[in-house]
Every structure is written in C-alpha cells, then in structure tokens.
Short mmCIF file of C-alpha atoms and ligand atoms in Angstrom, two decimals:
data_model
loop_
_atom_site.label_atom_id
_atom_site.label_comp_id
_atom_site.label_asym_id
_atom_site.label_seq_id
_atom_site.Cartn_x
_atom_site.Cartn_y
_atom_site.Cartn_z
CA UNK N 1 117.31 74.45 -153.38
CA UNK N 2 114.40 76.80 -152.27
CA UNK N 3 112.57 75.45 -149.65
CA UNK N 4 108.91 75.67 -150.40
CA UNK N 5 107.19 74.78 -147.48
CA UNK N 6 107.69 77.46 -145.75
CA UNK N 7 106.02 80.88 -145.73
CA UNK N 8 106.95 83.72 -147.68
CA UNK N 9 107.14 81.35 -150.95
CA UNK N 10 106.62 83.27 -154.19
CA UNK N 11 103.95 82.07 -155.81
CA UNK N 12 102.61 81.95 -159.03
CA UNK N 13 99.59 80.91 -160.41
CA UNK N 14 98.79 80.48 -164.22
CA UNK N 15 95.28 80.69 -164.73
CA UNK N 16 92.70 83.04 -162.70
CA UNK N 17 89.56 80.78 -163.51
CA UNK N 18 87.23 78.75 -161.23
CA UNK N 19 90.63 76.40 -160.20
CA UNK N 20 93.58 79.11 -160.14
CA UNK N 21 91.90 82.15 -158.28
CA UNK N 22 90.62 79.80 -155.41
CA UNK N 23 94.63 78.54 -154.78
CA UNK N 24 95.95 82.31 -155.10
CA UNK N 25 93.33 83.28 -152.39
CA UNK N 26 94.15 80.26 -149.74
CA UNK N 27 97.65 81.10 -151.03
CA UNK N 28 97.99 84.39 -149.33
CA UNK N 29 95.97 83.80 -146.87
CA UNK N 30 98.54 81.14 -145.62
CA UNK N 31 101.58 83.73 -146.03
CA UNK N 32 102.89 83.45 -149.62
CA UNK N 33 103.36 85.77 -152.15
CA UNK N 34 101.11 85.24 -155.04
CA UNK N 35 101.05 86.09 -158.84
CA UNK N 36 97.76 85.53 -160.33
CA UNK N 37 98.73 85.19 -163.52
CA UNK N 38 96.14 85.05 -166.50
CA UNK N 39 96.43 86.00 -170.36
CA UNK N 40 92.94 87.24 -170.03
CA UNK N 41 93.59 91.39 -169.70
CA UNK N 42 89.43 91.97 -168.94
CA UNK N 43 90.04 89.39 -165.77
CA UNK N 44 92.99 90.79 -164.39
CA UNK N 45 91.65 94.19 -165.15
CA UNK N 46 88.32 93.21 -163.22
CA UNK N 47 90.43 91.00 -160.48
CA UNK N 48 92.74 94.76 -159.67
CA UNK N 49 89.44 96.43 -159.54
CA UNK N 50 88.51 94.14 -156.69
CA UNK N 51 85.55 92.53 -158.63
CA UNK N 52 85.46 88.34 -158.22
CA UNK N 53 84.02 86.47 -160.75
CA UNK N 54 84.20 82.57 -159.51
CA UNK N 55 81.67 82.87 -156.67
CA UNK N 56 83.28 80.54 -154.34
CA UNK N 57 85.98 83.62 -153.73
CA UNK N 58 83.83 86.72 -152.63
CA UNK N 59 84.73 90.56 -153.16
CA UNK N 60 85.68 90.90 -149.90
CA UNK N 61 88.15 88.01 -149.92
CA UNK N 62 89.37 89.09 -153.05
CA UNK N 63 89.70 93.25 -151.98
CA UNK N 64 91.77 91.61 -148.11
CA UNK N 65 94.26 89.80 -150.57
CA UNK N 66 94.87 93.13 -152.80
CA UNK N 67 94.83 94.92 -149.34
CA UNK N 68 97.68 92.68 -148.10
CA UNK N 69 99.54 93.75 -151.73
CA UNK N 70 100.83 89.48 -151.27
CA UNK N 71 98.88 89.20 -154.29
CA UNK N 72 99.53 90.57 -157.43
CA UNK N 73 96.85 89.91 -160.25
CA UNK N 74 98.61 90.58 -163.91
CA UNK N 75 98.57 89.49 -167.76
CA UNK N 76 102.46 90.62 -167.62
CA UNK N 77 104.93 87.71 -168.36
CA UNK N 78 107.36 89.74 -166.46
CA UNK N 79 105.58 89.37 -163.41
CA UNK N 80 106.59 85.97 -163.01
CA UNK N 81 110.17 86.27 -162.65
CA UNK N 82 111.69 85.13 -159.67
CA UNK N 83 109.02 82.67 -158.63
CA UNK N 84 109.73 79.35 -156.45
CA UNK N 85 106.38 77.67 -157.37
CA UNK N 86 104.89 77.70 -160.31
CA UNK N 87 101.26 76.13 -160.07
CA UNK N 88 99.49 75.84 -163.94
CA UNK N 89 95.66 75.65 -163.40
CA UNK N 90 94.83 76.60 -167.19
CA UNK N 91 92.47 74.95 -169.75
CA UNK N 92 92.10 71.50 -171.09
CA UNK N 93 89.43 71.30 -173.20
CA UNK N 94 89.13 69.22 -176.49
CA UNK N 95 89.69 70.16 -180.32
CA UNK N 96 87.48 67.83 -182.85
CA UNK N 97 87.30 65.03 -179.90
CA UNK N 98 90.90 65.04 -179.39
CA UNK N 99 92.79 66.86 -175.99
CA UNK N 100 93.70 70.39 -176.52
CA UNK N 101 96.92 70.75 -174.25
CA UNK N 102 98.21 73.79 -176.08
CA UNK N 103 97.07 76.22 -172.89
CA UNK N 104 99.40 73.78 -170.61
CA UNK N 105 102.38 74.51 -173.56
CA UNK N 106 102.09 78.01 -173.72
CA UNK N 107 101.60 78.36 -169.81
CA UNK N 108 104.89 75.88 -169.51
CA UNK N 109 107.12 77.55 -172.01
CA UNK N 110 105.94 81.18 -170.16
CA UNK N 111 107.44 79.97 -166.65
CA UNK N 112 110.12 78.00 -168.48
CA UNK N 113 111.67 81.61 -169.21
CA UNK N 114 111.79 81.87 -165.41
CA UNK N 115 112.44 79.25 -164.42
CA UNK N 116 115.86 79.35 -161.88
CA UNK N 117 117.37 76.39 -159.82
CA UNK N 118 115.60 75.11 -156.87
CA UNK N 119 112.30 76.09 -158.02
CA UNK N 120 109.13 73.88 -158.22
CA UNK N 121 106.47 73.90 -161.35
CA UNK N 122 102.91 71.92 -160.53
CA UNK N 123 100.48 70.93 -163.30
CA UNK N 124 97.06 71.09 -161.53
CA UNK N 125 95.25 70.82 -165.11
CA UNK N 126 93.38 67.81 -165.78
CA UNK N 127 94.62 65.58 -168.66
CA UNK N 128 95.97 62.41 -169.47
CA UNK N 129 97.81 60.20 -167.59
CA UNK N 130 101.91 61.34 -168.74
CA UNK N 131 101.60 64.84 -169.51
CA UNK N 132 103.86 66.12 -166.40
CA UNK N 133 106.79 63.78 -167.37
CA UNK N 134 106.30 63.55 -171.25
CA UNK N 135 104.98 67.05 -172.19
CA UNK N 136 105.94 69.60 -169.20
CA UNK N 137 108.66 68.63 -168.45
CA UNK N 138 110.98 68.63 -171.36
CA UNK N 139 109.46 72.05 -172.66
CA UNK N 140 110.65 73.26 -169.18
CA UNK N 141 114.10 71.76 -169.74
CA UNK N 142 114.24 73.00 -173.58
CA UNK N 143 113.10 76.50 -172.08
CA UNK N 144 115.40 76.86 -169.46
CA UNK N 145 118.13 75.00 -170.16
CA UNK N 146 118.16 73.23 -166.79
CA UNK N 147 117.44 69.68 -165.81
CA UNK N 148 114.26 68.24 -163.96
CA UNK N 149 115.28 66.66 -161.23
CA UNK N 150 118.80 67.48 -160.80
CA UNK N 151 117.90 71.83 -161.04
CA UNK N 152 114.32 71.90 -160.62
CA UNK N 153 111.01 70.26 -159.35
CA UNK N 154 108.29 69.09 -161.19
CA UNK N 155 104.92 67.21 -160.16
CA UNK N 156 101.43 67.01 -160.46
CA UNK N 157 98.25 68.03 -158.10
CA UNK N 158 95.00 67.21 -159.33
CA UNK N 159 92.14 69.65 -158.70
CA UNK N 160 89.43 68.48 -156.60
CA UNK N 161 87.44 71.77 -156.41
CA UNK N 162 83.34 71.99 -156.37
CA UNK N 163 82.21 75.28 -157.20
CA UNK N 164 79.09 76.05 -155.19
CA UNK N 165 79.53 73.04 -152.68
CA UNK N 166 79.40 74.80 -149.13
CA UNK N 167 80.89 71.76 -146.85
CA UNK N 168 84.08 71.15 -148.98
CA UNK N 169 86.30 73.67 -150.21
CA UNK N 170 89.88 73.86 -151.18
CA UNK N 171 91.36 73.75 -147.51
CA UNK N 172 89.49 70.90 -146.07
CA UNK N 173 89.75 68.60 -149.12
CA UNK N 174 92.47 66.22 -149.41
CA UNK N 175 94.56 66.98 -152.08
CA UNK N 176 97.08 64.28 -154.27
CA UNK N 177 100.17 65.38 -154.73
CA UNK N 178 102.94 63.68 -156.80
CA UNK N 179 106.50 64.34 -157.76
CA UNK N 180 108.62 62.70 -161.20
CA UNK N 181 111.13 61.74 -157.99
CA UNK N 182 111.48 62.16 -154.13
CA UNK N 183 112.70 65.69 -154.29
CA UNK N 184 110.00 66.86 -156.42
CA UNK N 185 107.51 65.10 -154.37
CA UNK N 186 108.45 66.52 -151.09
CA UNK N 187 108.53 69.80 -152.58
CA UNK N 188 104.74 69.63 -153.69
CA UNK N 189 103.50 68.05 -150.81
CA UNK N 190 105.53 70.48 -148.85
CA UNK N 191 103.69 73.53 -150.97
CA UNK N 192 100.64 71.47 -150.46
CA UNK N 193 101.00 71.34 -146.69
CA UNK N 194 100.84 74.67 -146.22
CA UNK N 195 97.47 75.06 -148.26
CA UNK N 196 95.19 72.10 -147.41
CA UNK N 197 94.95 70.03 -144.32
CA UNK N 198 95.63 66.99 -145.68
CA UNK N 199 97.57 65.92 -148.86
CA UNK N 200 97.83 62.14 -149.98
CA UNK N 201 101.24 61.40 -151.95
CA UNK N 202 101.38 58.86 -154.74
CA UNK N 203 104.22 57.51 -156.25
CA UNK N 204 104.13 59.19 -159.96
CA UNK N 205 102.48 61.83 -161.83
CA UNK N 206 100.96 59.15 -163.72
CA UNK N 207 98.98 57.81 -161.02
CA UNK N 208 97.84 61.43 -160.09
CA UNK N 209 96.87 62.45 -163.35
CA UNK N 210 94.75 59.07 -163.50
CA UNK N 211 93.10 59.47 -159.74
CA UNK N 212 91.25 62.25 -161.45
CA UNK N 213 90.00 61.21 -164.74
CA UNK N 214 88.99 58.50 -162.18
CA UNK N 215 87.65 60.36 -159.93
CA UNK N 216 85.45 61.80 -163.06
CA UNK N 217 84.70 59.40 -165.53
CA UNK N 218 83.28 56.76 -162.30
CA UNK N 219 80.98 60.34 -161.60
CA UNK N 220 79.79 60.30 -165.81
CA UNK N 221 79.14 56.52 -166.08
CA UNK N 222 77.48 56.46 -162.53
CA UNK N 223 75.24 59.72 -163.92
CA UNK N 224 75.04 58.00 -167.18
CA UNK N 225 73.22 54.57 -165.81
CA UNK N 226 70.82 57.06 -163.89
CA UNK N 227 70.18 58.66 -166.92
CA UNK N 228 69.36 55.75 -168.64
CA UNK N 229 67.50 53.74 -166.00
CA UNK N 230 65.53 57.24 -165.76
CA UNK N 231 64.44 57.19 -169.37
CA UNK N 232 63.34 53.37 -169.20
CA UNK N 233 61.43 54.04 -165.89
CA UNK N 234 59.30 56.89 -167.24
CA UNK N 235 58.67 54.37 -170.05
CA UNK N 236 57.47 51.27 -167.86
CA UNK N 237 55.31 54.13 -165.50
CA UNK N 238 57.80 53.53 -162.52
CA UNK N 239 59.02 56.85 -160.28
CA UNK N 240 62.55 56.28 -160.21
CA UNK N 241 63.27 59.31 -157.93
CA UNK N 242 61.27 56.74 -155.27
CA UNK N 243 63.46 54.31 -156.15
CA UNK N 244 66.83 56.14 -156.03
CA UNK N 245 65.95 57.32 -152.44
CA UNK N 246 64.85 53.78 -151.31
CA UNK N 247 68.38 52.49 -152.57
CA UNK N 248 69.99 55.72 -151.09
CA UNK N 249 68.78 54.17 -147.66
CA UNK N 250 71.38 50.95 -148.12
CA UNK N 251 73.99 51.67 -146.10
CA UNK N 252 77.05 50.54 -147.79
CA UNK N 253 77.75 49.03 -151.51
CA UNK N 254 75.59 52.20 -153.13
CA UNK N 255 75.72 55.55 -154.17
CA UNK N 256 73.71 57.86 -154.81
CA UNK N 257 73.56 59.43 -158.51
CA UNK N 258 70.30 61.64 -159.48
CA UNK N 259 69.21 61.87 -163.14
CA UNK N 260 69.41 64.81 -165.04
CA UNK N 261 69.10 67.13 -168.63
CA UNK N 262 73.17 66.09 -168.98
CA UNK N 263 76.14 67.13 -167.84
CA UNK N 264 77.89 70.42 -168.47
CA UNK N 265 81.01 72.07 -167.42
CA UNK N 266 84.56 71.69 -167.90
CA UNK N 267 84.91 68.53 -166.43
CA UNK N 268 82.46 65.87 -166.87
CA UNK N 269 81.72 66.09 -170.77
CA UNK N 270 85.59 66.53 -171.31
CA UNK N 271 87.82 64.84 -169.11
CA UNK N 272 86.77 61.30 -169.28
CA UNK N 273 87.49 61.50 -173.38
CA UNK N 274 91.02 62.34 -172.44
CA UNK N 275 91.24 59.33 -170.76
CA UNK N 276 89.44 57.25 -173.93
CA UNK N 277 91.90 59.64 -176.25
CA UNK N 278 95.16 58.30 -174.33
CA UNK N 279 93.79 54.56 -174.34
CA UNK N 280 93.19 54.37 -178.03
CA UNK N 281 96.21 56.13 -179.12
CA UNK N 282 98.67 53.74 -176.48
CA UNK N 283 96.72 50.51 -176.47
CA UNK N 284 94.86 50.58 -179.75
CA UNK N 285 91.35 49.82 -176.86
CA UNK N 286 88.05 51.71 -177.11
CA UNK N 287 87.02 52.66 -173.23
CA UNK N 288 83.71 51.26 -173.64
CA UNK N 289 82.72 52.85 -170.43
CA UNK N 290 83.49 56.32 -171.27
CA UNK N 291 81.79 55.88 -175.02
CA UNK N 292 78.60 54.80 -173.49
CA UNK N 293 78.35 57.12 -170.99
CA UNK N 294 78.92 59.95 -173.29
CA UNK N 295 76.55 58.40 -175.86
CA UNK N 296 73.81 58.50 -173.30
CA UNK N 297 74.66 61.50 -171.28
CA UNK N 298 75.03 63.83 -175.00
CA UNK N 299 71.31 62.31 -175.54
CA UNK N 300 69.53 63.77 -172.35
CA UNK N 301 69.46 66.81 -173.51
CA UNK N 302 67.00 65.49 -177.05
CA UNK N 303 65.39 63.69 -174.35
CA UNK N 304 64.12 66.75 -172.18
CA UNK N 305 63.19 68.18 -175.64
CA UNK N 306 61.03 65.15 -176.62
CA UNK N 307 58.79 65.25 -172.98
CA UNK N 308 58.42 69.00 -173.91
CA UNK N 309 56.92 67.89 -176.71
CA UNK N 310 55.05 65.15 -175.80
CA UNK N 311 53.97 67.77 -172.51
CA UNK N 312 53.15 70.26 -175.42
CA UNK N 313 51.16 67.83 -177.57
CA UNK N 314 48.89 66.60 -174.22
CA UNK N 315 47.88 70.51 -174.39
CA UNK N 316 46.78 69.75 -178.25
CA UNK N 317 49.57 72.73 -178.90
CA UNK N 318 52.69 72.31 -180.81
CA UNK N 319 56.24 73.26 -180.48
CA UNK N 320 56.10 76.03 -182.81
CA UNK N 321 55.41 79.33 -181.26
CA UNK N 322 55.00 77.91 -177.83
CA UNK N 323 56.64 79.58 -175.37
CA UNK N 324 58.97 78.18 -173.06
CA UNK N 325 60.42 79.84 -169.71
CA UNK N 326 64.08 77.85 -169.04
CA UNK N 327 64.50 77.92 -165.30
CA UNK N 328 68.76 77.38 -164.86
CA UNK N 329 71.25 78.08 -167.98
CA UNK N 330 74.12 77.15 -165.08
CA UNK N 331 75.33 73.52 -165.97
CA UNK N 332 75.33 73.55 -161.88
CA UNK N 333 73.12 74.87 -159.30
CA UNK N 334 73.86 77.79 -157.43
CA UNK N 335 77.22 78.45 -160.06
CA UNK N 336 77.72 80.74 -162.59
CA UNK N 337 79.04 78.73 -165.53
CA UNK N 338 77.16 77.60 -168.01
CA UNK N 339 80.62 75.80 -170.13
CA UNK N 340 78.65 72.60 -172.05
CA UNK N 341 76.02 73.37 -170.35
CA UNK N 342 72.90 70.71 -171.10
CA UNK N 343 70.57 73.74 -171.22
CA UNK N 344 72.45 75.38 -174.55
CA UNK N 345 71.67 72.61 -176.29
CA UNK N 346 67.93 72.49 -174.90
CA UNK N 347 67.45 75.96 -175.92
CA UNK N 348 69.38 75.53 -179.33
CA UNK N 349 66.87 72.69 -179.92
CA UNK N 350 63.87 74.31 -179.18
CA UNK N 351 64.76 77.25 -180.92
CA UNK N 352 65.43 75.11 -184.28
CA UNK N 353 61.38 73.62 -183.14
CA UNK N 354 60.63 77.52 -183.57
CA UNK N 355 59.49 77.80 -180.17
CA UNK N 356 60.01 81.14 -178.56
CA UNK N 357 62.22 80.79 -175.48
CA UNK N 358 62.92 82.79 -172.48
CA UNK N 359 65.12 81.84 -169.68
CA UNK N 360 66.24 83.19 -166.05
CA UNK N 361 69.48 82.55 -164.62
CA UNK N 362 70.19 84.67 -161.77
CA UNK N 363 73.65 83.81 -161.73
CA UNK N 364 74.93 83.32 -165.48
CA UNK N 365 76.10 86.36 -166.31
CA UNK N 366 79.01 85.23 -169.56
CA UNK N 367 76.37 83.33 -171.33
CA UNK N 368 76.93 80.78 -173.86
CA UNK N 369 73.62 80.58 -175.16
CA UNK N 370 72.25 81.21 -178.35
CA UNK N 371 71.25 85.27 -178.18
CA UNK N 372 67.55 84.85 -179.70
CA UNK N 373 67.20 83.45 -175.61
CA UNK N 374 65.51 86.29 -173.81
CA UNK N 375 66.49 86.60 -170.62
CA UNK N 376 64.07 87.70 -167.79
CA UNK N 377 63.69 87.21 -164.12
CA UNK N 378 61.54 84.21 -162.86
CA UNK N 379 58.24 86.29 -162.18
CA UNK N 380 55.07 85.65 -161.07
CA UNK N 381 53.79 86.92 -164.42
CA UNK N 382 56.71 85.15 -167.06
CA UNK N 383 55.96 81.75 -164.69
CA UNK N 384 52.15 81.97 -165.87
CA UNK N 385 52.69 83.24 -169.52
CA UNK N 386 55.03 80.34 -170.34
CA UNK N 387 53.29 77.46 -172.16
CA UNK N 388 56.00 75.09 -170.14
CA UNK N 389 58.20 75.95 -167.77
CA UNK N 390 61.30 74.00 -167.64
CA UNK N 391 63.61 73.48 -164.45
CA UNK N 392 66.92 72.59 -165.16
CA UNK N 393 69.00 74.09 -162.86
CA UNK N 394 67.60 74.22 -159.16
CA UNK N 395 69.30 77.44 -157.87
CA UNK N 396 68.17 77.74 -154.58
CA UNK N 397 68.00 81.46 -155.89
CA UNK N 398 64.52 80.40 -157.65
CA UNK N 399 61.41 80.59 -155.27
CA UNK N 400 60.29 77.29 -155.99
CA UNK N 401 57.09 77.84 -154.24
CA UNK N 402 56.20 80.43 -156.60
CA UNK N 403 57.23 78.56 -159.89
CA UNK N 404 54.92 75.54 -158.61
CA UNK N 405 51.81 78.01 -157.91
CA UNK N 406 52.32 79.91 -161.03
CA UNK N 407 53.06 78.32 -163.96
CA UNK N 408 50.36 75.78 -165.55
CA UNK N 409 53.13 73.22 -166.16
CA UNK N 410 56.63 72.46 -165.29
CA UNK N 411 58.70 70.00 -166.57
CA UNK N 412 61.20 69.51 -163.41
CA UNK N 413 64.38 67.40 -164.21
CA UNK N 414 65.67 67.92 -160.93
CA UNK N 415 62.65 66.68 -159.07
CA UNK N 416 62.88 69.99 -156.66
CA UNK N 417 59.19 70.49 -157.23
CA UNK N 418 55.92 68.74 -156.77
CA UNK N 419 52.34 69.67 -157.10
CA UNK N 420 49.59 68.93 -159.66
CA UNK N 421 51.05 70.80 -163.05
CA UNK N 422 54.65 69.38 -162.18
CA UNK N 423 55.76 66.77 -163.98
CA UNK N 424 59.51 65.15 -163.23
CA UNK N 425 62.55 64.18 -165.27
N1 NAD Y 501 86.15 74.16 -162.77
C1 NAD Y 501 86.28 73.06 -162.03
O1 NAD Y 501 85.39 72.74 -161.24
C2 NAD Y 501 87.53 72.19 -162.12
C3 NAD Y 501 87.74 71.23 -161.10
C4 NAD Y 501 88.87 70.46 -161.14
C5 NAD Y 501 89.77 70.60 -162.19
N2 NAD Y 501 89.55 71.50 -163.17
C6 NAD Y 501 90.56 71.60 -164.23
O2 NAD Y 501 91.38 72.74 -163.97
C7 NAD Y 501 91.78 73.36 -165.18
C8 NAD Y 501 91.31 74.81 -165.21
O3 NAD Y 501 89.89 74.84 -165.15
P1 NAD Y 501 89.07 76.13 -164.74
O4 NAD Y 501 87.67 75.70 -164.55
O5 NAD Y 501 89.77 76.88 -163.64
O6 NAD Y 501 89.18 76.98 -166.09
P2 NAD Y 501 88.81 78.52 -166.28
O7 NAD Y 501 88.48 78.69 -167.72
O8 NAD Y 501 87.84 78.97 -165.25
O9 NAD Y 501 90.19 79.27 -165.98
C9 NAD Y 501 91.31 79.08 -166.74
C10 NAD Y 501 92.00 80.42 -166.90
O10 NAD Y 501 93.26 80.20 -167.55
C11 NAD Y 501 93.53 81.32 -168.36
N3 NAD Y 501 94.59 80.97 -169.29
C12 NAD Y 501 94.53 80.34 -170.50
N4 NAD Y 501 95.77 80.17 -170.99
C13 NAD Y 501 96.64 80.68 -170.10
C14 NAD Y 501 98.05 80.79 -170.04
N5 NAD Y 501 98.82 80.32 -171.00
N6 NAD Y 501 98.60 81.38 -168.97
C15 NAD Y 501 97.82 81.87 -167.98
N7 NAD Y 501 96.48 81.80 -167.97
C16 NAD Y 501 95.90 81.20 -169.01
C17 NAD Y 501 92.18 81.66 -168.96
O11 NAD Y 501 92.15 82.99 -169.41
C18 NAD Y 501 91.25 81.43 -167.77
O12 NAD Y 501 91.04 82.60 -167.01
C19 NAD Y 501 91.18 72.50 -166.29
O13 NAD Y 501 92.12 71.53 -166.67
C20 NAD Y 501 90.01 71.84 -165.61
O14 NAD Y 501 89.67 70.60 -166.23
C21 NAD Y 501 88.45 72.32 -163.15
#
C-alpha cells in the first residue's frame, strides 16, 4: 500500500477550476507532486503560461509552483500515470432539473486507466448522497480491474471553499473526510492532514456527501426566507436591513442572512436540487424546503426588475429606451464568476423591456451575459447618464462614494449605499 500521508505523494488533480487549482497550489506547497489535470486545453495552456484565472490563487503563487516543476498543469491523459492520489474536483451541474454526473464518469473512468494497487481516488465534487460507493467506485473497479477496498482506496472530501472570502481559505478550514472502510478513510484523512489543519472524519461517504448539500441547501432556505421577508417588508413600509441588524445583535439562536437579487454560482442554485433529485427518486418525497426556496430565490431576480420599473415609472419614464448602468455581473462580490448569476437574468429581462443596458464588472472577464450588454467602466460620466443605476454586486472595486454622488438614482440590493437618490433592495 502507498502511504499517502507523507510527502513526496503524487498527486493528481482532475479539474483546474475555482475547487481543483486551489488544492494543486496548497498541494505543492506542502511537498507533493501535483498533476493539474483539466480537459480544458485554453486553461492549461494559460495555467503553463503562468496566468491564474480563480483569483483566490495569484500569478505569483501560480509562477513559484511551475518554478518548483512539483506541478505539472496538462490536458494529457498520460500525465496521470503513476499517481497515488487521485482527487476529482470537476463539474456537477444539472441537465433539464436532473444531476449531470457525467464529468465525475469521464474523470473516474480517466484515472481508472491508472489506477495501480495501493493508490487512493477522492471525489471532492458535490452531489448526492451515494455517488462515491454506487457510481465511482464500480467504474473504478470495471476500469481497472482491481477491487475497492481490498487494492485501492476510495472516499469522499467535500469542498468547503469561498472564493473571495479573505479570513478562510483552504488551509485553515476544516475539511470532512470519509472513506467506504477504515483503510480508505485513513488514507484520505492522512492526504488531508497534510493539506489543512484540521480534518473531521465521518463514518461513510454518505454522510460526507450529505454534510454539504447541508451545509448548502440550510445557506438557500436561510437566503430564501430573507428574500421573502424582504419583499413583504418593502410592501408593509418596514426597513428590514434595520431589522436584520437588530436581530444580528442576539447573541445565540440567530444568524445572520442578508437579502439579495438571487443566488448565482455553482453551488447554491444547483446543489440543493441534487439533494431534492435523490429524495424523490429513493423515497418517492418532494423536499419541500428546497422547492420553496428555489421558487422564491429564481423570483428575485423579476423582483429587482419590477422596483426598476416601479423606480422608472415614479420618473413618469418607461422601461423602454431607458438606460440602465448594472453595477456587478459577478454572482459574488469581489469574484470573477458570473455561473447563474442573478444579474443575467436581470439584464436578459430588461433587455426583453427594450431598455438599453450597460454594465461594469471589473472582475468578470468570461461573461455569461447576453452580448447586446455594453460593458463600460463605472465612471463619473456613465453613473450620471444612466436613468437607474443598479447595484448588484458590491465589489469593493466600485467607489461607492462616487456611484452615490453621481448617479440620480440607484437601486442598491445590497444596501452598501445610502444617500437621498438611493433606494434599497
Ligand atoms: N466554486 C465553488 O465555490 C465550489 C465550492 C465547493 C464545492 N464546489 C464543487 O466542486 C466542483 C467543481 O466546481 P468548480 O467551481 O471548481 O468548477 P469549475 O468549472 O471552476 O472547474 C471545473 C474544471 O473541471 C474541468 N473538467 C471537466 N471535466 C473534466 C474531466 N473529465 N477531467 C478533468 N477536468 C475536467 C473543467 O474544464 C473545469 O476547468 C463542483 O461539484 C462544485 O459544485 C464548488
């Protein structure tokens, strides 16, 4: 058996996106020998050239670990042969409502042709609750001809990472580790060890897998009732940002959510329907939880567009041919991805109003959004020629200041601004 808490382990990593280029880096940092792995050619041709594209991992972390040739970014199958751990960090998103696991099968069947006794494969994807033990593993076995268990290890790590968030990063964040039995356990939380400072075992893939489509769907029902209590509150003339910071001040028995256009990324609008998905199909149950909270957190979105509006109509001017300035196309402040991101559909909307919309992002750069968006830089002069400005993503790029003292209205749903032409969420 290879012993994989050690050093010197070679590592590879399937997937160079916002979860699989963040491991590779602590990776090598910590010793191993690392694979970045990705069937993307234009990332591993911008990762050689030293370029990063997750912002969490900088240039310069990125151009030490090429320096240090321990890591070895490449779209070549071949690369992977001869690897101890195997860590998949690839897609999950969903087809027509239903999961979409076929990046975790093709990753899986491309280490199950390297696969050699003693080594260790990790699922870090999210997805339903029996994919390691149901779906990885036997394509691993059929692949390789070997047994799990008895020739190889196999487990499951959720992903905890939150891109942009400066206090908790990969190495200081607890991490869940599992194993389908005690060997394969120890041999993840023995890889684990040597990349975070503190793992927390459980006793099966299945509970792992479920900690984080916990872990997400209580963050989409929790944003959901904020959403909803928001849109009830503007109704009844009540500030509910006053009230969510009085009942922030209760020291125990609340947290604090903060309302919003939607959610957007890959984890939020997704993951808590593979949890539904994987009710319904075993238990013949609708997660009533999960429905709602999509139902009302899919809606936001029509909702910003109806203040607009309503902002819009106040001015005796209508949606047509008004011209709107989107501050934010992110899904997330201060990151670059704008995956499902509540301000596509804002734009798409307003561009089916026939309103004429601009928007600055100054950290999108793969945008998602419809291409009759202009984009421009926040200035002094698009601020004032926008009939509203919308903030949807608070960058703390944006000068705040100057979008307050120069546009004649703002429609904040972030509540980062106040002043007389600001109106909130
Ligand atoms: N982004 C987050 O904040 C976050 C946090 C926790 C968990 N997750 C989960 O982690 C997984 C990955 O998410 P992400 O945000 O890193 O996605 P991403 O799109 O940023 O990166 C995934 C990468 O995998 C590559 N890929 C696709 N198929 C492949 C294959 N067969 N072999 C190798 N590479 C392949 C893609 O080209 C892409 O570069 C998802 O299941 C997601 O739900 C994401």
């Amino acid at each position: 058996m290879v012993c994989v808490n050690r050093t010197e382990t070679k590592l590879a990593v399937l997937g160079q996106g916002y979860v699989g280029l963040p491991l590779a880096m602590r990776a090598v940092q910590v010793g191993h020998d690392v694979v970045g792995f990705d069937v993307a050619p234009d990332r591993i041709k911008r990762l050689t050239a030293g370029e990063s594209y997750v912002e969490d991992i900088s240039s310069e972390i990125l151009a030490s670990a090429l320096e240090s040739k321990r890591y070895l970014p490449s779209s070549e199958p071949k690369a992977l042969a001869g690897f101890d751990v195997g860590v998949i960090t690839v897609p999950t998103p969903l087809r027509e409502g239903n999961p979409d696991l076929s990046y975790i099968e093709s990753a899986a069947s491309m280490l199950a042709r390297y696969l050699r006794p003693g080594a260790c494969v990790i699922l870090e994807s999210t997805t339903y609750p029996g994919t390691t033990e149901e779906l990885v593993g036997p394509m691993l076995e059929e692949g390789s001809g070997l047994t799990v268990g008895t020739d190889f290890h196999l487990g499951y790590s959720p992903e905890r990472i939150d891109p942009g968030n400066p206090d908790w990063a990969l190495a200081n964040t607890p991490k869940v580790v599992s194993g389908v039995d005690a060997a394969s356990l120890a041999a993840v939380q023995g890889f684990y060890d040597t990349i975070v400072e503190r793992t927390v075992p459980v006793s099966t893939p299945k509970e792992a897998e479920l900690t984080k489509l916990l872990e997400n769907t209580f963050r989409h029902v929790n944003i959901a009732l904020v959403n909803e209590l928001a849109m009830f509150a503007n109704d009844l003339g009540i500030d509910i940002w006053e009230a969510i910071d009085a009942a922030s001040t209760k020291p125990f028995g609340y947290l604090r959510f903060t309302p919003g256009p939607g959610v957007g990324g890959h984890c939020l609008p997704i993951d808590p329907s593979y949890l539904s998905w994987r009710v319904r199909r075993r238990l013949g149950h609708s997660f009533r939880f999960v429905e709602l909270a999509n139902d009302v957190n899919d809606h936001m979105p029509d909702y910003v567009v109806r203040r607009l509006v309503g902002a819009l109509n106040r001015q005796k001017k209508a949606m047509n041919g008004s011209r709107i300035l989107l501050l934010g196309l992110a899904y997330k402040k201060n990151t670059s991805d704008d995956r499902e991101s509540p301000a596509v559909v804002v734009a798409q909307r307003l561009l089916e109003l026939g309103a004429e919309v601009r928007a600055a992002d100054p950290h999108v750069i793969e945008e998602h959004v419809d291409r009759r968006v202009v984009r421009v830089d926040a200035t002094p002069e698009e601020l004032a020629a926008a009939d509203v400005v919308v903030l949807l993503t608070d960058h703390d790029a944006f000068d705040f200041d100057a979008v307050a003292g120069h546009a004649t209205y703002v429609f904040d749903t972030r509540r980062r601004l106040s002043g007389e032409h600001v109106e909130h969420l």
